[in-house]
Amino acid sequence: MDLETYLREGRMQVDQALDTFLPAEGLLPSSLHRAMRYSVFAGGKRIRPLLLLAACEAVGGGRDDALPAACALEMIHTYSLIHDDLPAMDNDDFRRGRPTSHKVFGEAIAVLAGDALLTEAFILLSSPVGNRRLPPAVGRDVIQIIGRAAGSLGMVGGQVVDMESEGQTIDFPTLEYIHTHKTGALILASIQAGARLGGADEPAYAALSEYGAAAGLAFQIADDILDVVGERESLGKGVGGDQSRGKATYPALLGLQDARGRAIELRDRAVAALAPLGGAAEPLRRIAHYIVDRSS
Ligand code: GRG
C-alpha cells in the first residue's frame, strides 16, 4: 500500500463526512457555525479519525459504520485545540497555518465554538441516523470510551497537570502522566473505538489497545521533538513555544537523542502488538512509522 494515497483518500472521506455532519454556516447563529467550521476545516492531519477507521478495518469492520465516530473524534480534538490556544491557556496566534479562532472571532465565540464542537460530537455519537446499523451496546461502549478519554480522567486532566507544571521542575512519572492523558488518551480512544465498531474480539481489542497506548505516547514525544527541530511553515504554528513557556517535554528531560530513541522504541512496541492481526493491520503499522517520522 502507498501510505500517502491512503492518508489523502482517508482525509477526503473524513472531510466530506464532517461537512455533512456539522451545522451549515447559514444556520443561526451563523457566527458560531462559521467559527466551528473555520477551525475544523483549517487543514489538520485527521490522525485520530484515520486511526479509528484503520483499527475498525483491521478487525474486519466497514468504514461507513465508523465514519460518524471518526468525525466526532475530530470535533473533540478541534475543540481542544481552540481552547488550548486561548489567552487563558497557551495564548497562541497561529494554528494549522491560520490565525487562531479567538484572533478571528473573538474570545467569547472561540470558547463557545469549542463548547459546541464538543457537544456536537456526542450528538453525533448517539445519533440513530449515523449509527443505524450498529447494535446499541456498541454505540454505548464507544460513547463511554471517547467520553472518558476526553474528560477529567483523560485529556482535560492531562491539560490541567500540564498547565500546573509550567515553569516547575517535574519528574519523569509526571511528564508521562501529562503526555499519556493530554494527547495519548484520545489517540488510544480512537483505536479502541475503532476496534469496538469493527467487532474486535477480546484478544484483538487487547492487541489494538497496546498499539494505541504506545502510538499515543510516541505521537506526543514526536510533537515535543518537532517543537524543537520542526519548521514553522510545515507545522502551521510557531516553534519553540514549549521551551519559552517552561513546559516539561521529553527533549527537555532526556535530551533530543534519547527522546527520539524513546519514540522509536514505542513505535516498535506498537507495531509488535499488531502481530496477531496479520495483513489487515498494515495501515496501522505504516501510520505508526508516520507518527514518529512526520514533519508536521
Ligand atoms: C483545552 C481541554 C483542552 C485540552 C487541550 C490537545 C490539547 C489538550 C492541547 C493541544 C496542545 C498540543 C499542541 C498538544 C500536543 C499534541 C497535539 C494534540 C498536537 C496537535 O494535534 P495534531 O498534530 O494536530 O494531530 P492537527 O492540526 O494535525 O489536527
CSV table of C-alpha atoms and ligand atoms in Angstrom, one decimal:
chain,number,residue,atom,x,y,z
A,1,MET,CA,0.0,0.0,0.0
A,2,ASP,CA,1.0,3.6,-0.6
A,3,LEU,CA,0.7,5.4,2.7
A,4,GLU,CA,0.4,8.9,1.1
A,5,THR,CA,-2.5,7.8,-1.1
A,6,TYR,CA,-4.1,6.0,1.9
A,7,LEU,CA,-3.9,9.1,4.1
A,8,ARG,CA,-5.0,11.5,1.3
A,9,GLU,CA,-8.1,9.4,0.4
A,10,GLY,CA,-9.0,8.9,4.1
A,11,ARG,CA,-8.7,12.6,4.8
A,12,MET,CA,-11.0,13.4,1.9
A,13,GLN,CA,-13.6,10.9,3.1
A,14,VAL,CA,-13.4,12.3,6.7
A,15,ASP,CA,-13.7,15.9,5.4
A,16,GLN,CA,-16.7,15.1,3.3
A,17,ALA,CA,-18.4,13.4,6.3
A,18,LEU,CA,-17.5,16.3,8.6
A,19,ASP,CA,-19.1,18.7,6.1
A,20,THR,CA,-22.3,16.6,6.2
A,21,PHE,CA,-22.4,16.3,10.0
A,22,LEU,CA,-21.5,19.9,11.0
A,23,PRO,CA,-24.3,22.5,11.1
A,24,ALA,CA,-24.3,24.7,7.9
A,25,GLU,CA,-22.7,28.1,8.2
A,26,GLY,CA,-26.0,29.7,7.2
A,27,LEU,CA,-27.9,28.3,10.2
A,28,LEU,CA,-28.4,30.6,13.1
A,29,PRO,CA,-26.3,31.6,14.9
A,30,SER,CA,-24.1,31.9,11.8
A,31,SER,CA,-21.1,33.4,13.6
A,32,LEU,CA,-20.9,30.3,15.8
A,33,HIS,CA,-21.2,27.9,12.9
A,34,ARG,CA,-18.7,29.8,10.9
A,35,ALA,CA,-16.2,29.6,13.8
A,36,MET,CA,-16.8,25.8,14.2
A,37,ARG,CA,-16.2,25.2,10.5
A,38,TYR,CA,-13.2,27.6,10.3
A,39,SER,CA,-11.2,25.5,12.8
A,40,VAL,CA,-12.4,22.1,11.7
A,41,PHE,CA,-11.5,22.8,8.0
A,42,ALA,CA,-8.2,24.6,8.7
A,43,GLY,CA,-6.3,21.5,7.4
A,44,GLY,CA,-5.5,19.2,10.3
A,45,LYS,CA,-3.8,15.8,9.7
A,46,ARG,CA,-7.0,13.9,10.8
A,47,ILE,CA,-4.8,11.4,12.5
A,48,ARG,CA,-7.4,10.4,15.1
A,49,PRO,CA,-10.2,9.7,12.6
A,50,LEU,CA,-7.8,7.8,10.4
A,51,LEU,CA,-6.6,5.7,13.3
A,52,LEU,CA,-10.2,4.9,14.2
A,53,LEU,CA,-11.0,3.8,10.6
A,54,ALA,CA,-7.8,1.8,10.3
A,55,ALA,CA,-8.5,0.0,13.6
A,56,CYS,CA,-12.1,-0.8,12.6
A,57,GLU,CA,-10.9,-2.2,9.2
A,58,ALA,CA,-8.0,-4.1,10.9
A,59,VAL,CA,-10.6,-6.3,12.6
A,60,GLY,CA,-12.9,-6.7,9.5
A,61,GLY,CA,-15.3,-3.8,10.2
A,62,GLY,CA,-16.7,-1.5,7.5
A,63,ARG,CA,-15.7,2.2,7.1
A,64,ASP,CA,-19.3,3.5,6.7
A,65,ASP,CA,-20.2,2.4,10.2
A,66,ALA,CA,-17.2,4.0,11.7
A,67,LEU,CA,-17.3,7.4,10.0
A,68,PRO,CA,-19.6,9.2,12.5
A,69,ALA,CA,-17.4,8.3,15.4
A,70,ALA,CA,-14.3,9.2,13.4
A,71,CYS,CA,-15.8,12.7,12.8
A,72,ALA,CA,-16.9,13.0,16.4
A,73,LEU,CA,-13.2,12.5,17.5
A,74,GLU,CA,-12.0,15.2,15.1
A,75,MET,CA,-14.6,17.6,16.5
A,76,ILE,CA,-13.4,16.9,20.1
A,77,HIS,CA,-9.8,17.3,19.0
A,78,THR,CA,-10.6,20.6,17.3
A,79,TYR,CA,-12.4,21.9,20.3
A,80,SER,CA,-9.4,21.1,22.5
A,81,LEU,CA,-7.1,23.0,20.1
A,82,ILE,CA,-9.4,26.1,20.0
A,83,HIS,CA,-9.5,26.1,23.9
A,84,ASP,CA,-5.8,25.4,24.2
A,85,ASP,CA,-4.9,28.4,22.0
A,86,LEU,CA,-7.0,30.8,24.2
A,87,PRO,CA,-5.3,33.6,26.1
A,88,ALA,CA,-6.2,31.8,29.3
A,89,MET,CA,-4.2,28.8,28.2
A,90,ASP,CA,-1.4,28.9,25.7
A,91,ASN,CA,-2.3,32.2,24.1
A,92,ASP,CA,-1.3,31.2,20.6
A,93,ASP,CA,-1.9,33.3,17.5
A,94,PHE,CA,-1.5,30.6,14.8
A,95,ARG,CA,-2.8,27.1,14.5
A,96,ARG,CA,-3.0,24.8,11.4
A,97,GLY,CA,-1.4,27.7,9.4
A,98,ARG,CA,-4.1,30.2,10.1
A,99,PRO,CA,-4.8,32.8,12.8
A,100,THR,CA,-6.4,31.1,15.8
A,101,SER,CA,-10.1,31.1,16.4
A,102,HIS,CA,-10.1,33.8,19.1
A,103,LYS,CA,-8.0,36.1,16.9
A,104,VAL,CA,-10.6,35.9,14.1
A,105,PHE,CA,-13.9,35.6,16.0
A,106,GLY,CA,-13.0,37.0,19.5
A,107,GLU,CA,-12.6,35.1,22.7
A,108,ALA,CA,-16.2,34.5,23.6
A,109,ILE,CA,-17.1,32.9,20.2
A,110,ALA,CA,-13.9,30.8,20.3
A,111,VAL,CA,-14.9,29.4,23.8
A,112,LEU,CA,-18.4,28.7,22.5
A,113,ALA,CA,-17.3,27.2,19.2
A,114,GLY,CA,-15.2,24.7,21.3
A,115,ASP,CA,-18.2,24.0,23.6
A,116,ALA,CA,-20.5,23.5,20.6
A,117,LEU,CA,-18.0,21.1,18.8
A,118,LEU,CA,-17.7,19.0,22.0
A,119,THR,CA,-21.5,18.8,22.3
A,120,GLU,CA,-22.0,18.2,18.6
A,121,ALA,CA,-19.6,15.2,18.9
A,122,PHE,CA,-21.8,13.5,21.4
A,123,ILE,CA,-24.9,14.3,19.4
A,124,LEU,CA,-23.3,12.5,16.5
A,125,LEU,CA,-22.0,9.6,18.6
A,126,SER,CA,-25.5,9.0,19.9
A,127,SER,CA,-27.4,9.7,16.7
A,128,PRO,CA,-29.6,6.8,15.5
A,129,VAL,CA,-29.2,8.1,11.9
A,130,GLY,CA,-25.4,7.9,11.6
A,131,ASN,CA,-25.2,4.7,13.5
A,132,ARG,CA,-28.3,2.9,12.3
A,133,ARG,CA,-26.6,-0.5,11.6
A,134,LEU,CA,-24.8,-0.8,14.9
A,135,PRO,CA,-26.1,-2.7,17.9
A,136,PRO,CA,-27.0,-0.2,20.7
A,137,ALA,CA,-24.4,-1.8,23.1
A,138,VAL,CA,-21.6,-1.0,20.7
A,139,GLY,CA,-22.8,2.6,20.4
A,140,ARG,CA,-22.9,2.9,24.2
A,141,ASP,CA,-19.4,1.5,24.6
A,142,VAL,CA,-18.0,3.9,22.0
A,143,ILE,CA,-19.6,6.9,23.8
A,144,GLN,CA,-18.0,5.6,27.1
A,145,ILE,CA,-14.6,5.1,25.5
A,146,ILE,CA,-14.5,8.5,23.9
A,147,GLY,CA,-16.2,10.4,26.8
A,148,ARG,CA,-13.7,9.0,29.4
A,149,ALA,CA,-10.7,9.8,27.2
A,150,ALA,CA,-11.8,13.4,26.7
A,151,GLY,CA,-12.8,14.2,30.3
A,152,SER,CA,-11.1,14.9,33.6
A,153,LEU,CA,-9.5,11.4,33.8
A,154,GLY,CA,-8.2,11.8,30.3
A,155,MET,CA,-7.4,14.8,28.0
A,156,VAL,CA,-8.8,17.6,30.2
A,157,GLY,CA,-7.0,16.1,33.3
A,158,GLY,CA,-3.7,16.0,31.3
A,159,GLN,CA,-4.2,19.6,30.2
A,160,VAL,CA,-4.6,20.7,33.9
A,161,VAL,CA,-1.5,18.9,35.1
A,162,ASP,CA,0.4,20.3,32.1
A,163,MET,CA,-0.7,23.9,33.0
A,164,GLU,CA,0.1,23.5,36.7
A,165,SER,CA,3.5,22.1,35.8
A,166,GLU,CA,4.6,25.1,33.7
A,167,GLY,CA,7.8,26.6,34.9
A,168,GLN,CA,8.3,23.8,37.5
A,169,THR,CA,10.9,21.0,37.6
A,170,ILE,CA,8.8,17.9,37.2
A,171,ASP,CA,9.8,14.2,37.4
A,172,PHE,CA,9.5,11.6,34.7
A,173,PRO,CA,6.3,10.0,36.0
A,174,THR,CA,4.5,13.4,36.0
A,175,LEU,CA,5.7,14.0,32.4
A,176,GLU,CA,4.4,10.6,31.4
A,177,TYR,CA,1.1,11.4,33.1
A,178,ILE,CA,0.8,14.6,31.2
A,179,HIS,CA,1.6,13.1,27.8
A,180,THR,CA,-0.5,9.9,28.2
A,181,HIS,CA,-3.5,11.9,29.3
A,182,LYS,CA,-3.3,15.2,27.3
A,183,THR,CA,-2.6,13.6,24.0
A,184,GLY,CA,-2.3,9.8,24.4
A,185,ALA,CA,-5.8,9.2,25.8
A,186,LEU,CA,-7.7,10.5,22.7
A,187,ILE,CA,-5.4,8.5,20.4
A,188,LEU,CA,-5.9,5.3,22.4
A,189,ALA,CA,-9.6,6.0,22.4
A,190,SER,CA,-9.5,6.3,18.6
A,191,ILE,CA,-8.1,2.9,18.3
A,192,GLN,CA,-10.3,1.3,21.0
A,193,ALA,CA,-13.5,2.9,19.5
A,194,GLY,CA,-12.5,1.7,16.0
A,195,ALA,CA,-11.8,-1.8,17.4
A,196,ARG,CA,-15.2,-1.9,19.1
A,197,LEU,CA,-17.0,-0.6,16.0
A,198,GLY,CA,-15.3,-3.2,13.9
A,199,GLY,CA,-16.4,-6.1,16.2
A,200,ALA,CA,-13.0,-6.9,17.7
A,201,ASP,CA,-12.8,-10.0,19.9
A,202,GLU,CA,-11.0,-9.7,23.3
A,203,PRO,CA,-7.5,-10.6,22.1
A,204,ALA,CA,-7.7,-8.3,19.1
A,205,TYR,CA,-9.1,-5.5,21.4
A,206,ALA,CA,-6.2,-6.0,23.8
A,207,ALA,CA,-3.6,-6.0,21.0
A,208,LEU,CA,-5.1,-2.8,19.5
A,209,SER,CA,-5.1,-1.2,22.9
A,210,GLU,CA,-1.4,-1.9,23.3
A,211,TYR,CA,-0.8,-0.4,19.9
A,212,GLY,CA,-2.9,2.7,20.8
A,213,ALA,CA,-1.2,3.4,24.1
A,214,ALA,CA,2.3,3.1,22.6
A,215,ALA,CA,1.4,5.1,19.4
A,216,GLY,CA,-0.3,7.8,21.5
A,217,LEU,CA,2.8,8.4,23.6
A,218,ALA,CA,5.1,8.2,20.6
A,219,PHE,CA,2.9,10.8,18.9
A,220,GLN,CA,3.3,13.3,21.8
A,221,ILE,CA,7.1,12.7,22.0
A,222,ALA,CA,7.3,13.4,18.2
A,223,ASP,CA,5.3,16.6,18.9
A,224,ASP,CA,7.8,17.6,21.6
A,225,ILE,CA,10.7,17.0,19.2
A,226,LEU,CA,9.0,18.9,16.4
A,227,ASP,CA,8.6,21.9,18.7
A,228,VAL,CA,12.4,22.0,19.0
A,229,VAL,CA,13.6,21.0,15.5
A,230,GLY,CA,10.4,21.5,13.3
A,231,GLU,CA,9.8,24.2,10.7
A,232,ARG,CA,7.2,26.8,11.4
A,233,GLU,CA,5.9,26.6,7.8
A,234,SER,CA,5.1,22.8,7.7
A,235,LEU,CA,3.8,22.9,11.3
A,236,GLY,CA,1.4,25.8,10.7
A,237,LYS,CA,2.2,27.2,14.1
A,238,GLY,CA,5.1,28.7,16.0
A,239,VAL,CA,8.0,26.6,17.2
A,240,GLY,CA,10.0,26.7,20.4
A,241,GLY,CA,6.8,27.5,22.4
A,242,ASP,CA,7.3,24.7,24.9
A,243,GLN,CA,10.7,25.9,26.0
A,244,SER,CA,9.7,29.6,26.2
A,245,ARG,CA,6.7,28.6,28.4
A,246,GLY,CA,8.9,26.4,30.6
A,247,LYS,CA,6.9,23.3,29.6
A,248,ALA,CA,8.1,19.8,30.6
A,249,THR,CA,8.9,17.8,27.5
A,250,TYR,CA,10.8,14.7,26.6
A,251,PRO,CA,13.7,16.6,24.9
A,252,ALA,CA,13.9,18.9,27.9
A,253,LEU,CA,14.1,15.9,30.3
A,254,LEU,CA,16.0,13.3,28.3
A,255,GLY,CA,17.8,15.3,25.6
A,256,LEU,CA,16.8,15.2,21.9
A,257,GLN,CA,18.6,12.0,21.1
A,258,ASP,CA,17.1,9.9,23.9
A,259,ALA,CA,13.7,11.4,23.3
A,260,ARG,CA,13.9,10.2,19.6
A,261,GLY,CA,15.1,6.8,20.9
A,262,ARG,CA,12.1,6.6,23.2
A,263,ALA,CA,9.7,7.5,20.3
A,264,ILE,CA,11.3,4.8,18.1
A,265,GLU,CA,11.1,2.2,20.9
A,266,LEU,CA,7.4,3.0,21.4
A,267,ARG,CA,6.7,2.8,17.6
A,268,ASP,CA,8.3,-0.6,17.5
A,269,ARG,CA,6.3,-1.7,20.5
A,270,ALA,CA,3.1,-0.5,18.8
A,271,VAL,CA,4.0,-2.4,15.6
A,272,ALA,CA,4.9,-5.6,17.5
A,273,ALA,CA,1.5,-5.5,19.3
A,274,LEU,CA,-0.2,-5.9,15.9
A,275,ALA,CA,1.4,-9.3,15.1
A,276,PRO,CA,-1.8,-11.3,15.7
A,277,LEU,CA,-3.8,-9.2,13.3
A,278,GLY,CA,-1.9,-10.0,10.1
A,279,GLY,CA,-2.2,-8.1,6.8
A,280,ALA,CA,-5.4,-6.2,7.7
A,281,ALA,CA,-3.4,-4.2,10.2
A,282,GLU,CA,-0.8,-2.9,7.6
A,283,PRO,CA,-2.2,0.6,7.5
A,284,LEU,CA,-1.8,0.8,11.3
A,285,ARG,CA,1.8,-0.3,11.0
A,286,ARG,CA,2.5,2.3,8.4
A,287,ILE,CA,0.8,5.0,10.4
A,288,ALA,CA,3.0,4.2,13.5
A,289,HIS,CA,6.0,4.9,11.4
A,290,TYR,CA,4.4,8.1,10.0
A,291,ILE,CA,3.6,9.3,13.6
A,292,VAL,CA,7.3,9.2,14.5
A,293,ASP,CA,8.8,10.4,11.2
A,294,ARG,CA,6.3,13.2,10.3
A,295,SER,CA,7.4,16.8,9.8
A,296,SER,CA,4.0,18.4,10.8
B,1,GRG,C1,-8.0,22.6,26.3
B,1,GRG,C2,-9.4,20.6,27.1
B,1,GRG,C3,-8.2,21.1,26.5
B,1,GRG,C4,-7.3,20.3,26.1
B,1,GRG,C5,-6.1,20.6,25.3
B,1,GRG,C6,-4.8,18.6,22.8
B,1,GRG,C7,-4.5,19.6,23.9
B,1,GRG,C8,-5.3,19.4,25.2
B,1,GRG,C9,-3.7,20.6,23.7
B,1,GRG,C10,-3.1,20.9,22.4
B,1,GRG,C11,-1.7,21.3,22.7
B,1,GRG,C12,-0.8,20.5,22.0
B,1,GRG,C13,0.0,21.2,20.9
B,1,GRG,C14,-0.6,19.2,22.3
B,1,GRG,C15,0.4,18.4,21.6
B,1,GRG,C16,-0.2,17.3,20.9
B,1,GRG,C17,-1.2,17.7,20.0
B,1,GRG,C18,-2.6,17.4,20.5
B,1,GRG,C19,-0.9,18.3,18.8
B,1,GRG,C20,-1.9,18.7,17.9
B,1,GRG,O1,-2.5,17.6,17.3
B,1,GRG,P1,-2.3,17.2,15.8
B,1,GRG,O2,-0.8,17.2,15.5
B,1,GRG,O3,-2.9,18.5,15.1
B,1,GRG,O4,-3.0,16.0,15.4
B,1,GRG,P2,-3.7,18.6,13.7
B,1,GRG,O5,-3.8,20.1,13.5
B,1,GRG,O6,-2.9,17.9,12.6
B,1,GRG,O7,-5.0,18.0,13.9
